[in-house]
PDB file of C-alpha atoms in Angstrom:
ATOM      1  CA  GLN A  99      -0.003   0.002   0.001  1.00  0.00           C
ATOM      2  CA  ASN A 100       1.058   3.583  -0.543  1.00  0.00           C
ATOM      3  CA  CYS A 101      -0.287   4.762   2.817  1.00  0.00           C
ATOM      4  CA  PHE A 102       2.529   5.214   5.329  1.00  0.00           C
ATOM      5  CA  PHE A 103       0.235   4.646   8.308  1.00  0.00           C
ATOM      6  CA  CYS A 104      -1.281   1.492   6.799  1.00  0.00           C
ATOM      7  CA  ASN A 105       2.322   0.269   6.588  1.00  0.00           C
ATOM      8  CA  VAL A 106       2.793   1.194  10.260  1.00  0.00           C
ATOM      9  CA  VAL A 107      -0.301  -0.851  11.139  1.00  0.00           C
ATOM     10  CA  ALA A 108       1.003  -3.784   9.057  1.00  0.00           C
ATOM     11  CA  GLY A 109       4.317  -3.690  10.944  1.00  0.00           C
ATOM     12  CA  ASP A 110       6.293  -2.803   7.825  1.00  0.00           C
ATOM     13  CA  VAL A 111       7.675   0.417   9.317  1.00  0.00           C
ATOM     14  CA  GLY A 112       9.763   0.657  12.469  1.00  0.00           C
ATOM     15  CA  VAL A 113       7.953   2.787  15.055  1.00  0.00           C
ATOM     16  CA  ARG A 114       8.006   3.359  18.800  1.00  0.00           C
ATOM     17  CA  LYS A 115       4.731   1.686  19.748  1.00  0.00           C
ATOM     18  CA  VAL A 116       3.109   2.832  22.981  1.00  0.00           C
ATOM     19  CA  TYR A 117      -0.175   0.898  22.781  1.00  0.00           C
ATOM     20  CA  GLU A 118      -2.133  -1.383  20.465  1.00  0.00           C
ATOM     21  CA  ASP A 119      -5.589  -2.967  20.453  1.00  0.00           C
ATOM     22  CA  GLN A 120      -7.976  -4.323  17.798  1.00  0.00           C
ATOM     23  CA  VAL A 121      -9.003  -0.839  16.651  1.00  0.00           C
ATOM     24  CA  SER A 122      -5.841   1.249  16.820  1.00  0.00           C
ATOM     25  CA  ILE A 123      -2.122   1.525  17.338  1.00  0.00           C
ATOM     26  CA  ALA A 124      -0.501   4.406  19.225  1.00  0.00           C
ATOM     27  CA  VAL A 125       3.043   5.424  18.306  1.00  0.00           C
ATOM     28  CA  LEU A 126       5.380   8.216  19.297  1.00  0.00           C
ATOM     29  CA  ASP A 127       5.635  10.865  16.595  1.00  0.00           C
ATOM     30  CA  SER A 128       9.202  10.833  15.250  1.00  0.00           C
ATOM     31  CA  GLN A 129       8.922  14.609  14.700  1.00  0.00           C
ATOM     32  CA  PRO A 130       7.038  15.568  17.864  1.00  0.00           C
ATOM     33  CA  ALA A 131       5.508  18.919  18.652  1.00  0.00           C
ATOM     34  CA  SER A 132       6.671  18.102  22.190  1.00  0.00           C
ATOM     35  CA  LEU A 133       8.335  15.094  23.786  1.00  0.00           C
ATOM     36  CA  GLY A 134       5.715  12.359  24.128  1.00  0.00           C
ATOM     37  CA  HIS A 135       3.583  13.464  21.143  1.00  0.00           C
ATOM     38  CA  ILE A 136       1.508  10.381  20.293  1.00  0.00           C
ATOM     39  CA  LEU A 137      -0.176   9.546  17.002  1.00  0.00           C
ATOM     40  CA  LEU A 138      -3.206   7.320  17.562  1.00  0.00           C
ATOM     41  CA  VAL A 139      -3.769   5.519  14.255  1.00  0.00           C
ATOM     42  CA  PRO A 140      -6.948   3.622  13.364  1.00  0.00           C
ATOM     43  CA  LYS A 141      -5.972   0.217  11.994  1.00  0.00           C
ATOM     44  CA  GLN A 142      -8.551   0.476   9.230  1.00  0.00           C
ATOM     45  CA  HIS A 143      -7.723   3.064   6.582  1.00  0.00           C
ATOM     46  CA  PHE A 144      -9.919   6.161   6.772  1.00  0.00           C
ATOM     47  CA  THR A 145      -9.060   9.268   4.783  1.00  0.00           C
ATOM     48  CA  VAL A 146     -11.313  11.631   6.763  1.00  0.00           C
ATOM     49  CA  MET A 147     -13.147  11.324  10.052  1.00  0.00           C
ATOM     50  CA  GLN A 148     -16.602  11.138   8.431  1.00  0.00           C
ATOM     51  CA  GLN A 149     -15.736   7.648   7.168  1.00  0.00           C
ATOM     52  CA  ILE A 150     -15.242   6.206  10.655  1.00  0.00           C
ATOM     53  CA  GLU A 151     -18.083   4.205  12.198  1.00  0.00           C
ATOM     54  CA  ASP A 152     -19.402   5.752  15.423  1.00  0.00           C
ATOM     55  CA  GLU A 153     -18.372   2.769  17.565  1.00  0.00           C
ATOM     56  CA  THR A 154     -14.805   2.849  16.227  1.00  0.00           C
ATOM     57  CA  LEU A 155     -14.569   6.607  16.728  1.00  0.00           C
ATOM     58  CA  ALA A 156     -15.806   6.247  20.301  1.00  0.00           C
ATOM     59  CA  LYS A 157     -13.160   3.589  20.992  1.00  0.00           C
ATOM     60  CA  LEU A 158     -10.464   5.838  19.501  1.00  0.00           C
ATOM     61  CA  PHE A 159     -11.361   8.702  21.791  1.00  0.00           C
ATOM     62  CA  VAL A 160     -11.603   6.510  24.897  1.00  0.00           C
ATOM     63  CA  THR A 161      -8.088   5.307  24.049  1.00  0.00           C
ATOM     64  CA  ALA A 162      -6.982   8.916  23.456  1.00  0.00           C
ATOM     65  CA  LYS A 163      -8.300   9.862  26.897  1.00  0.00           C
ATOM     66  CA  LYS A 164      -6.370   7.025  28.545  1.00  0.00           C
ATOM     67  CA  LEU A 165      -3.180   7.826  26.634  1.00  0.00           C
ATOM     68  CA  SER A 166      -3.540  11.474  27.660  1.00  0.00           C
ATOM     69  CA  HIS A 167      -3.823  10.400  31.291  1.00  0.00           C
ATOM     70  CA  ALA A 168      -0.711   8.211  30.983  1.00  0.00           C
ATOM     71  CA  LEU A 169       1.241  11.072  29.367  1.00  0.00           C
ATOM     72  CA  LEU A 170       0.232  13.516  32.084  1.00  0.00           C
ATOM     73  CA  ARG A 171       1.306  11.123  34.826  1.00  0.00           C
ATOM     74  CA  THR A 172       4.534  10.032  33.135  1.00  0.00           C
ATOM     75  CA  LEU A 173       5.819  13.361  31.824  1.00  0.00           C
ATOM     76  CA  LYS A 174       4.307  15.552  34.555  1.00  0.00           C
ATOM     77  CA  GLY A 175       2.503  17.564  31.905  1.00  0.00           C
ATOM     78  CA  GLU A 176       0.100  20.382  32.610  1.00  0.00           C
ATOM     79  CA  GLY A 177      -2.337  19.414  29.867  1.00  0.00           C
ATOM     80  CA  THR A 178      -2.712  17.764  26.473  1.00  0.00           C
ATOM     81  CA  SER A 179      -3.943  18.938  23.106  1.00  0.00           C
ATOM     82  CA  ILE A 180      -6.010  16.191  21.481  1.00  0.00           C
ATOM     83  CA  PHE A 181      -7.226  16.710  17.933  1.00  0.00           C
ATOM     84  CA  ILE A 182      -7.814  15.425  14.430  1.00  0.00           C
ATOM     85  CA  ALA A 183      -6.800  17.596  11.474  1.00  0.00           C
ATOM     86  CA  ASN A 184      -9.752  16.687   9.226  1.00  0.00           C
ATOM     87  CA  GLY A 185      -9.058  17.781   5.631  1.00  0.00           C
ATOM     88  CA  THR A 186      -6.183  19.736   4.128  1.00  0.00           C
ATOM     89  CA  VAL A 187      -7.594  23.145   5.031  1.00  0.00           C
ATOM     90  CA  ALA A 188      -7.574  21.959   8.678  1.00  0.00           C
ATOM     91  CA  GLY A 189      -3.900  20.973   8.445  1.00  0.00           C
ATOM     92  CA  GLN A 190      -4.202  17.271   7.565  1.00  0.00           C
ATOM     93  CA  LYS A 191      -0.872  16.184   6.057  1.00  0.00           C
ATOM     94  CA  THR A 192      -1.482  12.472   5.418  1.00  0.00           C
ATOM     95  CA  PRO A 193      -4.365  10.600   3.744  1.00  0.00           C
ATOM     96  CA  HIS A 194      -4.988   8.551   6.929  1.00  0.00           C
ATOM     97  CA  VAL A 195      -6.928   9.872   9.919  1.00  0.00           C
ATOM     98  CA  LEU A 196      -4.737  10.404  12.995  1.00  0.00           C
ATOM     99  CA  VAL A 197      -5.583  11.494  16.521  1.00  0.00           C
ATOM    100  CA  HIS A 198      -2.786  13.710  17.842  1.00  0.00           C
ATOM    101  CA  ILE A 199      -2.184  13.604  21.593  1.00  0.00           C
ATOM    102  CA  ILE A 200       0.349  16.284  22.485  1.00  0.00           C
ATOM    103  CA  PRO A 201       1.644  16.811  26.038  1.00  0.00           C
ATOM    104  CA  ARG A 202       1.596  20.479  26.976  1.00  0.00           C
ATOM    105  CA  LYS A 203       3.396  22.692  29.468  1.00  0.00           C
ATOM    106  CA  GLU A 204       3.150  26.408  30.089  1.00  0.00           C
ATOM    107  CA  GLY A 205       5.285  28.322  27.572  1.00  0.00           C
ATOM    108  CA  ASP A 206       5.968  25.288  25.351  1.00  0.00           C
ATOM    109  CA  GLY A 207       5.666  27.431  22.216  1.00  0.00           C
ATOM    110  CA  ILE A 208       3.202  25.131  20.489  1.00  0.00           C
ATOM    111  CA  GLY A 209       0.855  27.358  18.527  1.00  0.00           C
ATOM    112  CA  LEU A 210      -2.571  25.792  18.858  1.00  0.00           C
ATOM    113  CA  GLN A 211      -4.342  28.946  19.921  1.00  0.00           C
ATOM    114  CA  ILE A 212      -7.804  29.431  18.459  1.00  0.00           C
ATOM    115  CA  PRO A 213      -8.531  33.090  17.692  1.00  0.00           C
ATOM    116  CA  LYS A 214     -11.473  34.746  19.435  1.00  0.00           C
ATOM    117  CA  ASN A 215     -13.226  36.552  16.592  1.00  0.00           C
ATOM    118  CA  LYS A 216     -16.321  38.642  17.123  1.00  0.00           C
ATOM    119  CA  ALA A 217     -19.609  37.568  15.591  1.00  0.00           C
ATOM    120  CA  ASP A 218     -22.881  39.412  15.696  1.00  0.00           C
ATOM    121  CA  PRO A 219     -25.772  37.683  17.508  1.00  0.00           C
ATOM    122  CA  GLN A 220     -27.881  37.453  14.320  1.00  0.00           C
ATOM    123  CA  SER A 221     -25.117  35.598  12.433  1.00  0.00           C
ATOM    124  CA  LEU A 222     -24.596  33.275  15.389  1.00  0.00           C
ATOM    125  CA  GLU A 223     -28.315  32.467  15.557  1.00  0.00           C
ATOM    126  CA  GLN A 224     -28.556  31.892  11.792  1.00  0.00           C
ATOM    127  CA  THR A 225     -25.533  29.592  11.959  1.00  0.00           C
ATOM    128  CA  ARG A 226     -26.985  27.727  14.942  1.00  0.00           C
ATOM    129  CA  GLN A 227     -30.276  27.184  13.112  1.00  0.00           C
ATOM    130  CA  SER A 228     -28.606  26.066   9.875  1.00  0.00           C
ATOM    131  CA  VAL A 229     -26.242  23.610  11.562  1.00  0.00           C
ATOM    132  CA  ALA A 230     -28.966  22.219  13.826  1.00  0.00           C
ATOM    133  CA  LYS A 231     -31.325  21.793  10.873  1.00  0.00           C
ATOM    134  CA  LYS A 232     -28.695  20.028   8.751  1.00  0.00           C
ATOM    135  CA  TYR A 233     -27.776  17.778  11.685  1.00  0.00           C
ATOM    136  CA  ALA A 234     -31.440  16.813  12.097  1.00  0.00           C
ATOM    137  CA  GLU A 235     -31.788  16.123   8.359  1.00  0.00           C
ATOM    138  CA  MET A 236     -28.653  13.974   8.243  1.00  0.00           C
ATOM    139  CA  PHE A 237     -28.977  12.103  11.523  1.00  0.00           C
ATOM    140  CA  GLY A 238     -32.677  12.209  12.374  1.00  0.00           C
ATOM    141  CA  SER A 239     -32.446  14.199  15.574  1.00  0.00           C
ATOM    142  CA  HIS A 240     -35.149  16.688  16.432  1.00  0.00           C
ATOM    143  CA  GLU A 241     -33.740  18.121  19.642  1.00  0.00           C
ATOM    144  CA  THR A 242     -34.663  21.594  20.816  1.00  0.00           C
ATOM    145  CA  GLY A 243     -32.174  24.388  20.172  1.00  0.00           C
ATOM    146  CA  THR A 244     -31.075  27.010  22.700  1.00  0.00           C
ATOM    147  CA  GLU A 245     -33.780  29.443  21.671  1.00  0.00           C
ATOM    148  CA  GLY A 246     -36.573  26.970  22.413  1.00  0.00           C
ATOM    149  CA  LYS A 247     -37.291  26.259  18.752  1.00  0.00           C
ATOM    150  CA  SER A 248     -37.062  22.887  17.099  1.00  0.00           C
ATOM    151  CA  VAL A 249     -33.819  22.611  15.185  1.00  0.00           C
ATOM    152  CA  THR A 250     -35.858  21.948  12.065  1.00  0.00           C
ATOM    153  CA  GLU A 251     -37.394  25.432  12.259  1.00  0.00           C
ATOM    154  CA  GLY A 252     -35.730  28.396  10.616  1.00  0.00           C
ATOM    155  CA  GLY A 253     -32.578  28.354   8.562  1.00  0.00           C
ATOM    156  CA  SER A 254     -32.351  28.224   4.815  1.00  0.00           C
ATOM    157  CA  ASP A 255     -33.255  25.370   2.526  1.00  0.00           C
ATOM    158  CA  SER A 256     -30.721  26.503  -0.048  1.00  0.00           C
ATOM    159  CA  GLN A 257     -28.084  23.864  -0.767  1.00  0.00           C
ATOM    160  CA  ASP A 258     -25.536  26.698  -1.125  1.00  0.00           C
ATOM    161  CA  ASP A 259     -25.982  27.587   2.550  1.00  0.00           C
ATOM    162  CA  HIS A 260     -24.527  24.261   3.714  1.00  0.00           C
ATOM    163  CA  PRO A 261     -21.020  22.863   3.143  1.00  0.00           C
ATOM    164  CA  THR A 262     -21.316  19.645   1.171  1.00  0.00           C
ATOM    165  CA  HIS A 263     -17.771  18.299   1.062  1.00  0.00           C
ATOM    166  CA  VAL A 264     -14.346  18.052   2.659  1.00  0.00           C
ATOM    167  CA  LYS A 265     -11.070  17.780   0.767  1.00  0.00           C
ATOM    168  CA  SER A 266      -8.715  15.095   2.071  1.00  0.00           C
ATOM    169  CA  SER A 267      -4.927  15.354   2.105  1.00  0.00           C
ATOM    170  CA  ASP A 268      -4.670  13.136  -0.976  1.00  0.00           C
ATOM    171  CA  GLY A 269      -6.880  15.594  -2.895  1.00  0.00           C
ATOM    172  CA  GLU A 270     -10.003  13.446  -2.840  1.00  0.00           C
ATOM    173  CA  VAL A 271     -13.205  15.450  -2.342  1.00  0.00           C
ATOM    174  CA  MET A 272     -15.645  13.689  -0.021  1.00  0.00           C
ATOM    175  CA  GLU A 273     -19.327  14.596  -0.312  1.00  0.00           C
ATOM    176  CA  PHE A 274     -21.221  14.559   2.980  1.00  0.00           C
ATOM    177  CA  SER A 275     -24.479  13.748   1.187  1.00  0.00           C
ATOM    178  CA  LYS A 276     -22.984  10.426   0.098  1.00  0.00           C
ATOM    179  CA  ILE A 277     -21.786   9.364   3.532  1.00  0.00           C
ATOM    180  CA  LYS A 278     -22.525   5.711   3.975  1.00  0.00           C
ATOM    181  CA  ARG A 279     -20.407   3.759   6.375  1.00  0.00           C
ATOM    182  CA  ASN A 280     -18.143   1.959   3.899  1.00  0.00           C
ATOM    183  CA  ASP A 281     -18.849   3.661   0.578  1.00  0.00           C
ATOM    184  CA  TRP A 282     -15.837   5.987   0.483  1.00  0.00           C
ATOM    185  CA  GLY A 283     -13.297   3.445  -0.596  1.00  0.00           C
ATOM    186  CA  THR A 284     -11.990   2.640   2.846  1.00  0.00           C
ATOM    187  CA  ARG A 285      -9.066   0.323   2.746  1.00  0.00           C
ATOM    188  CA  GLY A 286      -7.800  -1.707   5.571  1.00  0.00           C
TER     189      GLY A 286
END
């Protein structure tokens, strides 16, 4: 396979393995943001997070939580940054989903600060309604939003108002409307 992380899973690449189970393998990043930076790699090939079955994703994040705890105890860290860069615009560098678990200390110089931009209340409410409506359409939930309205009320029906795809690091464009558990060419 051409996927580096599939080769890691197969044991074809020498890595510093920290943990392994049926779903994932955790290895130390050879170019860490900080000492102890772990890459939690799903054993099945997924290009973007939307391809991962809910049960598998839940197991990944339970493992990430436990690895974070072990890092904090071992390295006397003050915190961890845990994230997935999902798509090239989000910083994804490889065509295989990875969960980054990065030990943090005050003044470590790792730039993961999220800017605090101002948004007007009307834009926030329109965004809330649109996202809640799309979530309900896609996943069948009809929960009540923060304003006491059903999430299916309000918002726009225009297809242009809703993102429909994500671009993976290998250039493949994934359409959310076509999400079906194993229809995106997952390899494993």
